[in-house]
Amino acid sequence: YCLELGHWGFSLNHQCLKEHVDEVLKARLGNQFPFNGVGKNWTDRFVEEHSDMVGS
C-alpha cells in the first residue's frame, strides 16, 4: 500500500502511516488490538527497517 501510494506521488507521512496501520490491525484483530494503536516509535522503526523500499 505504501509503495503503491508513493508510486503515484502520494507518500504517507508518519501520522498517516500510523493511522492506516491502526485501521488495518483493528479490522483484523478487533478488541485484541490496543486502544492506542501501534506504539509511538512503530513508524520510525518501520521506515528504518524498510528504508531501501520506502525512503526515509
XYZ file of C-alpha atoms in Angstrom:
56
model
C 0.000 0.000 0.000
C 2.745 2.447 0.971
C 4.764 1.648 -2.108
C 1.762 1.971 -4.403
C 0.865 5.381 -2.978
C 4.465 6.519 -3.370
C 4.489 5.318 -6.963
C 1.515 7.577 -7.675
C 3.102 10.538 -5.871
C 1.136 10.289 -2.619
C 3.657 9.376 0.045
C 2.442 8.861 3.606
C 3.797 10.873 6.499
C 4.354 9.107 9.814
C 0.937 10.091 11.202
C -0.955 8.871 8.128
C 1.045 5.640 8.098
C 0.210 5.035 11.765
C -3.486 5.755 11.190
C -3.626 3.341 8.254
C -1.767 0.590 10.123
C -4.026 1.078 13.145
C -7.126 0.727 10.954
C -5.872 -2.445 9.268
C -4.829 -4.098 12.526
C -8.027 -3.062 14.314
C -10.042 -4.642 11.481
C -8.021 -7.864 11.715
C -7.639 -8.143 15.488
C -10.758 -6.405 16.752
C -10.796 -5.948 20.520
C -7.420 -7.685 20.853
C -5.735 -4.656 19.275
C -4.641 -1.978 21.779
C -6.900 1.082 22.019
C -3.996 3.475 21.320
C -2.830 1.500 18.283
C 0.756 0.746 17.397
C 3.470 2.230 19.586
C 4.763 5.772 19.211
C 8.034 4.584 17.623
C 6.489 1.979 15.331
C 6.555 4.132 12.185
C 10.158 5.213 12.817
C 11.242 1.583 13.118
C 9.189 0.584 10.069
C 10.774 3.267 7.881
C 14.241 2.435 9.207
C 13.760 -1.289 8.592
C 12.375 -0.753 5.084
C 14.331 2.361 4.063
C 15.559 0.616 0.925
C 11.945 0.402 -0.245
C 10.194 3.437 1.256
C 12.962 6.001 1.610
C 13.458 7.982 4.782
